[in-house]
Coordinates of C-alpha atoms in Angstrom, one line a residue:
X1 CA 8.4 -9.3 6.0
X2 CA 5.4 -8.3 8.1
X3 CA 6.0 -11.2 10.5
X4 CA 9.0 -9.5 12.1
X5 CA 8.5 -7.8 15.4
X6 CA 9.4 -4.2 14.4
X7 CA 7.5 -4.4 11.1
X8 CA 4.5 -6.0 12.8
X9 CA 3.6 -2.5 14.1
X10 CA 2.9 -1.6 10.5
X11 CA 0.1 -4.2 10.0
X12 CA -3.5 -3.2 9.5
X13 CA -4.5 -5.7 12.2
X14 CA -2.1 -7.4 14.6
X15 CA -2.9 -11.0 13.6
X16 CA -2.7 -10.5 9.9
X17 CA 0.8 -10.5 8.3
X18 CA -0.4 -9.8 4.8
X19 CA -2.0 -6.3 5.1
X20 CA 0.0 -3.1 5.6
X21 CA -1.7 -0.3 7.5
X22 CA -2.2 2.4 4.8
X23 CA -2.4 5.2 7.4
X24 CA 1.1 4.7 8.8
X25 CA 3.8 6.8 7.1
X26 CA 6.5 4.4 8.2
X27 CA 4.8 1.7 6.2
X28 CA 4.8 3.8 3.1
X29 CA 8.5 4.7 3.6
X30 CA 9.3 1.0 4.1
X31 CA 7.6 0.1 0.8
X32 CA 9.4 3.0 -1.0
X33 CA 12.8 1.9 0.4
X34 CA 12.2 -1.7 -0.7
X35 CA 11.3 -0.5 -4.2
X36 CA 14.4 1.8 -4.3
X37 CA 16.6 -1.2 -3.4
X38 CA 15.1 -3.4 -6.0
X39 CA 15.6 -0.7 -8.7
X40 CA 19.1 0.0 -7.5
X41 CA 20.0 -3.8 -7.7
X42 CA 18.6 -4.1 -11.2
X43 CA 20.0 -1.5 -13.5
X44 CA 17.9 -1.2 -16.7
X45 CA 14.7 -2.3 -14.9
X46 CA 11.7 -1.0 -16.7
X47 CA 8.8 -2.6 -14.8
X48 CA 7.9 -3.0 -11.1
X49 CA 5.2 -5.4 -9.8
X50 CA 3.8 -3.8 -6.7
X51 CA 1.6 -6.7 -5.6
X52 CA -1.3 -5.1 -3.8
X53 CA -3.2 -8.4 -3.7
X54 CA -5.1 -10.3 -1.1
X55 CA -5.4 -7.4 1.4
X56 CA -8.7 -8.7 2.7
X57 CA -8.2 -7.3 6.2
X58 CA -8.0 -3.8 4.8
X59 CA -10.5 -1.6 6.6
X60 CA -10.4 -3.7 9.8
X61 CA -7.7 -1.7 11.7
X62 CA -8.7 1.1 14.1
X63 CA -7.2 3.9 11.9
X64 CA -9.0 2.6 8.9
X65 CA -12.3 2.3 10.8
X66 CA -11.9 6.0 11.7
X67 CA -11.1 6.9 8.1
X68 CA -14.1 4.9 6.8
X69 CA -16.5 6.5 9.4
X70 CA -16.3 9.7 7.3
X71 CA -19.3 10.0 5.1
X72 CA -19.2 8.2 1.8
X73 CA -15.8 6.5 2.2
X74 CA -15.3 2.9 1.2
X75 CA -12.7 0.2 1.5
X76 CA -12.3 0.4 -2.3
X77 CA -11.4 4.0 -2.0
X78 CA -9.0 3.3 0.9
X79 CA -7.3 0.6 -1.2
X80 CA -7.1 2.8 -4.3
X81 CA -5.8 5.9 -2.4
X82 CA -3.0 3.8 -0.9
X83 CA -2.1 2.3 -4.3
X84 CA -2.3 5.8 -5.9
X85 CA 0.2 7.2 -3.5
X86 CA 2.6 4.4 -4.2
X87 CA 2.1 4.8 -8.0
X88 CA 2.6 8.6 -7.8
X89 CA 5.9 8.1 -5.9
X90 CA 7.1 5.5 -8.4
X91 CA 6.3 7.7 -11.4
X92 CA 8.0 10.7 -9.7
X93 CA 11.2 8.7 -9.0
X94 CA 11.3 6.5 -12.1
X95 CA 9.0 8.1 -14.8
X96 CA 9.9 5.4 -17.3
X97 CA 8.8 2.5 -15.0
X98 CA 5.8 0.3 -16.0
X99 CA 3.8 -0.5 -12.9
X100 CA 2.1 -3.9 -12.6
X101 CA -0.3 -5.0 -9.9
X102 CA -2.5 -7.9 -9.2
X103 CA -6.2 -7.4 -10.1
X104 CA -8.0 -9.2 -7.3
X105 CA -8.7 -6.2 -5.1
X106 CA -10.1 -4.3 -8.1
X107 CA -12.5 -7.0 -9.2
X108 CA -16.0 -5.8 -9.0
X109 CA -15.1 -2.1 -8.7
X110 CA -17.1 0.2 -10.8
X111 CA -15.6 2.1 -13.7
X112 CA -16.3 5.4 -11.9
X113 CA -14.4 4.2 -8.8
X114 CA -11.4 3.2 -10.8
X115 CA -11.5 6.3 -12.8
X116 CA -11.7 8.5 -9.7
X117 CA -8.7 6.8 -8.2
X118 CA -6.1 8.4 -10.4
X119 CA -4.4 5.1 -11.2
X120 CA -6.0 4.8 -14.6
X121 CA -3.3 4.8 -17.3
X122 CA -0.5 4.3 -14.8
X123 CA -0.8 0.7 -13.8
X124 CA -1.2 -2.6 -15.7
X125 CA -3.4 -5.1 -13.9
X126 CA -2.3 -8.7 -14.0
X127 CA -5.3 -11.0 -13.7
X128 CA -4.7 -14.3 -11.9
X129 CA -6.6 -17.4 -11.2
X130 CA -5.7 -20.7 -9.5
X131 CA -7.8 -22.9 -11.8
X132 CA -6.5 -24.8 -14.9
X133 CA -8.9 -22.9 -17.2
X134 CA -9.4 -19.2 -16.7
X135 CA -13.1 -18.5 -16.4
X136 CA -13.2 -15.1 -18.0
X137 CA -16.8 -14.6 -17.0
X138 CA -15.9 -15.1 -13.4
X139 CA -12.3 -13.9 -12.9
X140 CA -12.2 -11.7 -15.9
X141 CA -15.1 -9.6 -14.9
X142 CA -12.7 -6.8 -14.5
X143 CA -11.1 -7.4 -17.9
X144 CA -13.6 -5.0 -19.4
X145 CA -12.7 -2.3 -16.9
X146 CA -9.0 -2.9 -17.5
X147 CA -9.3 -2.7 -21.2
X148 CA -11.4 0.4 -21.0
X149 CA -9.5 2.3 -18.3
X150 CA -6.0 1.0 -17.8
X151 CA -3.0 0.7 -20.1
X152 CA -2.6 -3.0 -20.7
X153 CA -3.6 -6.2 -19.1
X154 CA -1.8 -9.5 -18.4
X155 CA -3.5 -12.7 -17.5
X156 CA -1.9 -15.4 -15.4
X157 CA -3.4 -18.8 -14.5
X158 CA -1.7 -21.0 -11.9
X159 CA -2.6 -24.6 -11.8
X160 CA -0.9 -27.3 -9.8
X161 CA -2.3 -30.8 -10.4
X162 CA -3.5 -32.6 -7.3
X163 CA -1.5 -35.5 -6.0
X164 CA -4.4 -37.8 -7.2
X165 CA -4.0 -36.5 -10.7
X166 CA -0.2 -37.1 -10.7
X167 CA -0.5 -40.6 -9.3
X168 CA -3.2 -41.7 -11.7
X169 CA -1.1 -40.8 -14.8

């Protein structure tokens, strides 16, 4: 979606199609409209996965740099404030909706940071890993935080055997 010309103006940085600028109201409105359409097309829907993964360029845009320049602000807070605004909107529009999101951007965040975000109890993190065996000590570091502070947790491991593995069988 972010590769289209009109939508490209909503990117955090111009050369990164995967990160929405959290400071642009038009981006928020676009996300809410997309969610509204999904809910409308799926009567009886009771869960929404909002993604929120792999936004590694967050904080690199000019507006984000200005926001971060204010004393004590972090990229973690920027991420969580954007997620919290989306979660708040979803809960206002569809109070029954379970909200799921990927965990990768929350890995390593402190309990205090997560707690202060306002998303605790409103989202279910879904842990993912691309390896055949989930290394809970590595990937699941945030499991303890999720169990302590969020509703539920789901774990997904995605493994695609290499061509060599397939040919040698």
